[in-house]
PDB file of C-alpha atoms in Angstrom:
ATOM      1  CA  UNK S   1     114.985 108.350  90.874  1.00 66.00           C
ATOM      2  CA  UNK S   2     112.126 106.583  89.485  1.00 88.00           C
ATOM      3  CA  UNK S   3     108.945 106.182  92.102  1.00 90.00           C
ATOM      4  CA  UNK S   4     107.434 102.990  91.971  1.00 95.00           C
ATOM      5  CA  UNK S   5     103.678 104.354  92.957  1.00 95.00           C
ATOM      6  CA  UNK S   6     102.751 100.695  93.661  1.00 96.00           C
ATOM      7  CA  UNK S   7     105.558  99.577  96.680  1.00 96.00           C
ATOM      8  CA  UNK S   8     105.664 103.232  97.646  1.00 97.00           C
ATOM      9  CA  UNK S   9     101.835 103.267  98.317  1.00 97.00           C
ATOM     10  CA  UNK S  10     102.242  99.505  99.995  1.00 98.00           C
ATOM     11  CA  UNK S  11     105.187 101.029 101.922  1.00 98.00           C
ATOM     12  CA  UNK S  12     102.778 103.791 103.534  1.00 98.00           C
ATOM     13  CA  UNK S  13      99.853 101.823 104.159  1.00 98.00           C
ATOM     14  CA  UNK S  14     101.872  99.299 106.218  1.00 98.00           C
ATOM     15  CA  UNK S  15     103.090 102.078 108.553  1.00 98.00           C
ATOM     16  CA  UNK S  16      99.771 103.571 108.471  1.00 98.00           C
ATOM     17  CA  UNK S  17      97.775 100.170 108.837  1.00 97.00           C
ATOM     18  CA  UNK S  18     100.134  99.451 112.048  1.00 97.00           C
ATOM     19  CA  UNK S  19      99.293 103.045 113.810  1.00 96.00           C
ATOM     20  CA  UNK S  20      95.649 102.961 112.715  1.00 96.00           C
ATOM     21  CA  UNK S  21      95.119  99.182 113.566  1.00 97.00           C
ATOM     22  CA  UNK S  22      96.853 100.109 117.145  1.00 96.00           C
ATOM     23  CA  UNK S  23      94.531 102.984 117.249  1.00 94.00           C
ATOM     24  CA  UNK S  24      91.680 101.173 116.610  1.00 95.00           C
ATOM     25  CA  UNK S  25      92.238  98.514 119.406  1.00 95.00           C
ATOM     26  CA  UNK S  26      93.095 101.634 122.193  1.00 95.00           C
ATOM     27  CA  UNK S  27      90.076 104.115 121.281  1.00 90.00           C
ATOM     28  CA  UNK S  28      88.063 102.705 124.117  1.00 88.00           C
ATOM     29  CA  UNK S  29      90.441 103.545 126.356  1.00 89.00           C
ATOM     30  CA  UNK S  30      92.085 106.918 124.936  1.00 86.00           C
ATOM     31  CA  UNK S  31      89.304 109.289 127.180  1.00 88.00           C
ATOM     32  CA  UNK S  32      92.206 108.379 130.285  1.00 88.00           C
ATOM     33  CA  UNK S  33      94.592 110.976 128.583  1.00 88.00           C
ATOM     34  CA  UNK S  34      91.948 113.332 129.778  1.00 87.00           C
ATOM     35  CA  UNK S  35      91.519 111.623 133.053  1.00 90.00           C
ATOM     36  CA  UNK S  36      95.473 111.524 133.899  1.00 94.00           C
ATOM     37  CA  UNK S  37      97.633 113.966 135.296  1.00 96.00           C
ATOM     38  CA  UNK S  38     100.350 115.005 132.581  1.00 96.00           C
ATOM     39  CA  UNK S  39     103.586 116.557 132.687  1.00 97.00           C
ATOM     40  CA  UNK S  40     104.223 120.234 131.467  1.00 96.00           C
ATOM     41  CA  UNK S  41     104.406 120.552 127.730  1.00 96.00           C
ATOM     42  CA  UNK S  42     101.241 117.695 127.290  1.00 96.00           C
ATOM     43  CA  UNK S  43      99.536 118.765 123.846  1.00 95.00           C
ATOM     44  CA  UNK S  44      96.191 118.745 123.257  1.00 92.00           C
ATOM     45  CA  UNK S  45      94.366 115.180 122.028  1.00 89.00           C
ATOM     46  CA  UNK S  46      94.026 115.972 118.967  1.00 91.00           C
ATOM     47  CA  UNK S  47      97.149 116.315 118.032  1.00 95.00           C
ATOM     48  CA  UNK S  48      98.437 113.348 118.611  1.00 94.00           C
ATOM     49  CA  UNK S  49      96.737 111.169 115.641  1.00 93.00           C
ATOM     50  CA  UNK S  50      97.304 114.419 113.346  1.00 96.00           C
ATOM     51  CA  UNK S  51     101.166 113.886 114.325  1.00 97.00           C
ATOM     52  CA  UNK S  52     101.001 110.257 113.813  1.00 97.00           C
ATOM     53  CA  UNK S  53      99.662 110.047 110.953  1.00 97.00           C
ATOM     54  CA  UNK S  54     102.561 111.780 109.517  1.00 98.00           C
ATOM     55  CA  UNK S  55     105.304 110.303 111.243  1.00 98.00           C
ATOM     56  CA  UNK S  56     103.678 107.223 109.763  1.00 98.00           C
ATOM     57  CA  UNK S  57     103.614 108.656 106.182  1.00 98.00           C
ATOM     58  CA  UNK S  58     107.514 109.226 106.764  1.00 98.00           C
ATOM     59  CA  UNK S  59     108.296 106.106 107.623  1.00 98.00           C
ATOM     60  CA  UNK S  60     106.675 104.564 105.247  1.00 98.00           C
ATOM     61  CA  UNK S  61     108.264 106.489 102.291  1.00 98.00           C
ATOM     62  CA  UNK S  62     111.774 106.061 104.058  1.00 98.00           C
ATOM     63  CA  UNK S  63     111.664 102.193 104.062  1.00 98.00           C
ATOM     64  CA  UNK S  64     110.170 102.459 100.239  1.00 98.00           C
ATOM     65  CA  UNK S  65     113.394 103.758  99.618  1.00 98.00           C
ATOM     66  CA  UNK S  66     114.708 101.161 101.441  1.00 98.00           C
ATOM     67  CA  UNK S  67     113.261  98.411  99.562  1.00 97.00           C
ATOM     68  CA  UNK S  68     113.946  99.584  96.265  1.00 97.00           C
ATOM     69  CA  UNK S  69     118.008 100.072  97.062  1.00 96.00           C
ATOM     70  CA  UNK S  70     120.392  96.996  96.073  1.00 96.00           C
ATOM     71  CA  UNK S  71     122.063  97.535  99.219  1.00 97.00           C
ATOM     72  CA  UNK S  72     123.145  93.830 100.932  1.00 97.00           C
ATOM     73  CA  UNK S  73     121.549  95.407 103.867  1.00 97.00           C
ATOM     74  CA  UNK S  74     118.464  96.078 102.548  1.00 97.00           C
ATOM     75  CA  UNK S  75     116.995  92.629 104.597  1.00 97.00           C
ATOM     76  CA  UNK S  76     118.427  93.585 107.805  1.00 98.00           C
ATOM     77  CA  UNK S  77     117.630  97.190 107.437  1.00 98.00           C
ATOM     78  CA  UNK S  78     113.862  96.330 106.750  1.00 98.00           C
ATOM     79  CA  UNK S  79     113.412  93.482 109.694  1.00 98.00           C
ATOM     80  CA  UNK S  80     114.751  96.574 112.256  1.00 98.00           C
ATOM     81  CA  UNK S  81     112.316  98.592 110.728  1.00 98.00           C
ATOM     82  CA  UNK S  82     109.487  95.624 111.171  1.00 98.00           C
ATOM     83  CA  UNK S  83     110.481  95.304 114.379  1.00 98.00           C
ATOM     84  CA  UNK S  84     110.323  98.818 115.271  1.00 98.00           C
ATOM     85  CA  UNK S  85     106.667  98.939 113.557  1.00 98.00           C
ATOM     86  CA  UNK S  86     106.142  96.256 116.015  1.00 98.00           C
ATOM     87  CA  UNK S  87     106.960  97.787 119.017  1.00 98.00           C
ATOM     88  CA  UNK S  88     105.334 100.734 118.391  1.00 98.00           C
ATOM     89  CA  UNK S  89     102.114  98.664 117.398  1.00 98.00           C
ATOM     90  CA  UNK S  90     101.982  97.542 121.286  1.00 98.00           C
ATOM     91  CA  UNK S  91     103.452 100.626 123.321  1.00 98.00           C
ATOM     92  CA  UNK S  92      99.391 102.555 122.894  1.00 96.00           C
ATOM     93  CA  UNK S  93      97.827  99.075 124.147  1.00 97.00           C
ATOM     94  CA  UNK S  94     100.317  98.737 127.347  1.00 97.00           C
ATOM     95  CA  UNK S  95      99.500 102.595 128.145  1.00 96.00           C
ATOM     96  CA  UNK S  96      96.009 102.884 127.055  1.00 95.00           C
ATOM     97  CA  UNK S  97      94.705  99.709 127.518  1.00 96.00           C
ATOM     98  CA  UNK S  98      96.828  97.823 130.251  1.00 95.00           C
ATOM     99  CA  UNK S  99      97.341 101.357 131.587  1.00 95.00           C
ATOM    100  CA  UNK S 100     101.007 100.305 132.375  1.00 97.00           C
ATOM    101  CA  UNK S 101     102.509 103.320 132.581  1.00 97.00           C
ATOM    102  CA  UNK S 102     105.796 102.413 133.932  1.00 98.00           C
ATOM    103  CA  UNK S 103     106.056  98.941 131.636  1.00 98.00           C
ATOM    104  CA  UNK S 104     105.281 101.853 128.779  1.00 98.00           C
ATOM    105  CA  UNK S 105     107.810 104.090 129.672  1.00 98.00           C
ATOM    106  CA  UNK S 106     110.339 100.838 129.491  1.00 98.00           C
ATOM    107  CA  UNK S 107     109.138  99.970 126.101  1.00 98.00           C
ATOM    108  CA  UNK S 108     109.168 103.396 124.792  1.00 98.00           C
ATOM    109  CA  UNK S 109     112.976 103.495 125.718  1.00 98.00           C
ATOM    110  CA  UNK S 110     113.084 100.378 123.772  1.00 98.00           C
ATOM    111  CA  UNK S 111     111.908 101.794 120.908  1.00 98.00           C
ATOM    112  CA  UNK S 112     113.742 104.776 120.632  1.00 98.00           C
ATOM    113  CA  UNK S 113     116.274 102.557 120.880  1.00 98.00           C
ATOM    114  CA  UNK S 114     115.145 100.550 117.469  1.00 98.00           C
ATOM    115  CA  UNK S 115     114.488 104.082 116.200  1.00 98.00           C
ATOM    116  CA  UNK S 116     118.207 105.101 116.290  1.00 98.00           C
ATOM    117  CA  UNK S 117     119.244 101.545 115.055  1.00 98.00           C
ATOM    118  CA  UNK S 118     117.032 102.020 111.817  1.00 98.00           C
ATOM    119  CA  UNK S 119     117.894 105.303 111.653  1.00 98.00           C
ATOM    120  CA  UNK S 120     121.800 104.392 111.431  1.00 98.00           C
ATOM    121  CA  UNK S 121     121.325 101.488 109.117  1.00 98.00           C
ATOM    122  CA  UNK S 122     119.091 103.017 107.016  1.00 98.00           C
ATOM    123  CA  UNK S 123     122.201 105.892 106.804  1.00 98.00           C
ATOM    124  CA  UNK S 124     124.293 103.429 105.776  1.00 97.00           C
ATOM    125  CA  UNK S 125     121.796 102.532 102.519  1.00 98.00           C
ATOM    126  CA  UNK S 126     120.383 105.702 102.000  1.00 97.00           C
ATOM    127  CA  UNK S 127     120.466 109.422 103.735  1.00 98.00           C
ATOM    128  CA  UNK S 128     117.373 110.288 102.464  1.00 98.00           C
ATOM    129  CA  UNK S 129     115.491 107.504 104.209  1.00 98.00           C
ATOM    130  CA  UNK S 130     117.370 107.696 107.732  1.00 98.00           C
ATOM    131  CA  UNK S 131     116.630 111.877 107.643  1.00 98.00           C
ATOM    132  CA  UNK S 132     113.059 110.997 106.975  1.00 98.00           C
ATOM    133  CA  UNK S 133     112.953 109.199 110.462  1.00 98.00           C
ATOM    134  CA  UNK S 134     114.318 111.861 112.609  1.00 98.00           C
ATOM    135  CA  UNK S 135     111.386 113.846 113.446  1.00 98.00           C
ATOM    136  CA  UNK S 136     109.687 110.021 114.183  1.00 98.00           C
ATOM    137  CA  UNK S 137     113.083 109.777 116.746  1.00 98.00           C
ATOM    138  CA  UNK S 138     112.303 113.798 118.142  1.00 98.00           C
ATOM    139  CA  UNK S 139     108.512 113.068 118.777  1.00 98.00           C
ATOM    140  CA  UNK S 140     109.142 109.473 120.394  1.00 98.00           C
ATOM    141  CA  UNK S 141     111.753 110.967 122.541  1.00 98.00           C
ATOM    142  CA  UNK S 142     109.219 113.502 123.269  1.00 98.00           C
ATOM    143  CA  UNK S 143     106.769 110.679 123.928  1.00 98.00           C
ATOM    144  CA  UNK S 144     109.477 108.836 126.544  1.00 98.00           C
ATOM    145  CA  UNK S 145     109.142 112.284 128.307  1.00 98.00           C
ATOM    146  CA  UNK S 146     105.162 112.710 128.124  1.00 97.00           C
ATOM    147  CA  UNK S 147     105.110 108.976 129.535  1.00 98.00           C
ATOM    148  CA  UNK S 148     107.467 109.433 132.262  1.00 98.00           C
ATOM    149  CA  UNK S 149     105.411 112.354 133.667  1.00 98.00           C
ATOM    150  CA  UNK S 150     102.595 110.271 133.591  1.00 97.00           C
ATOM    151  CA  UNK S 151     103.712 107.583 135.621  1.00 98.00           C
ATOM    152  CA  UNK S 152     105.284 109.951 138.330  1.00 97.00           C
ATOM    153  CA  UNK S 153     102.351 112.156 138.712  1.00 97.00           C
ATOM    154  CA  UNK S 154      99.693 109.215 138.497  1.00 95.00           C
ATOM    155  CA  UNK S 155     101.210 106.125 140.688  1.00 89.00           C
TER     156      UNK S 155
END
């Protein structure tokens, strides 16, 4: 396969610009992860943007792939994707910022759910891409879990 440097580096810094723009608008409030009670399992802070950033990386190569198939799904594959990116973009403001935790537990599920759907359709266009998205599906699941805990051990 031929990389195209040019959509493949567009490709990442979408996903990237959608986790760090996110980040940016919950900083203020990230110092409640320290101030919460957490479930069993609850990594360190730091962590989190160092896993991020490279689920983000991932998913931005897999929907380069995407884009440069001739699949007839290629449109609908990347709008699940976009909307995906976009639920992600809002879960850290409802559970950061709104400090939500149970309305972020909901929309985590929902985006697991979008997760699995990308990851399918994205199967159906190219393996490659939809393998590149399960450790983003493992560590959102994960997430679901981390969030859950919250909520029961903080309401």
């Amino acid at each position: 396969m031929n990389i195209k440097f040019k959509p493949l580096a567009i490709s990442i810094l979408i996903a990237l610009g959608v986790g760090g723009l996110s980040g940016f608008l919950t900083m203020g409030n990230m110092d409640i992860y320290g101030n919460i009670n957490k479930p069993p399992l609850s990594p360190p802070p730091i962590v989190f943007p160092i896993v991020w950033t490279i689920l983000f990386i991932l998913m931005g190569i897999s929907a380069y792939l995407i884009y440069e198939s001739n699949s007839n799904l290629k449109g609908k594959a990347l709008a699940i994707y976009g909307l995906q990116l976009v639920v992600n973009f809002f879960w850290p403001i409802i559970f950061f910022n709104g400090q939500k935790f149970l309305l972020a537990f909901v929309w985590l599920l929902l985006l697991v759910a979008l997760i699995i759907e990308t990851i399918l359709i994205f199967k159906d266009i190219n393996k490659k891409a939809s393998l590149l998205l399960i450790p983003y599906l493992l560590w959102s699941i994960f997430a679901t879990y981390l969030n859950l805990g919250v909520y029961l051990l903080n309401r």
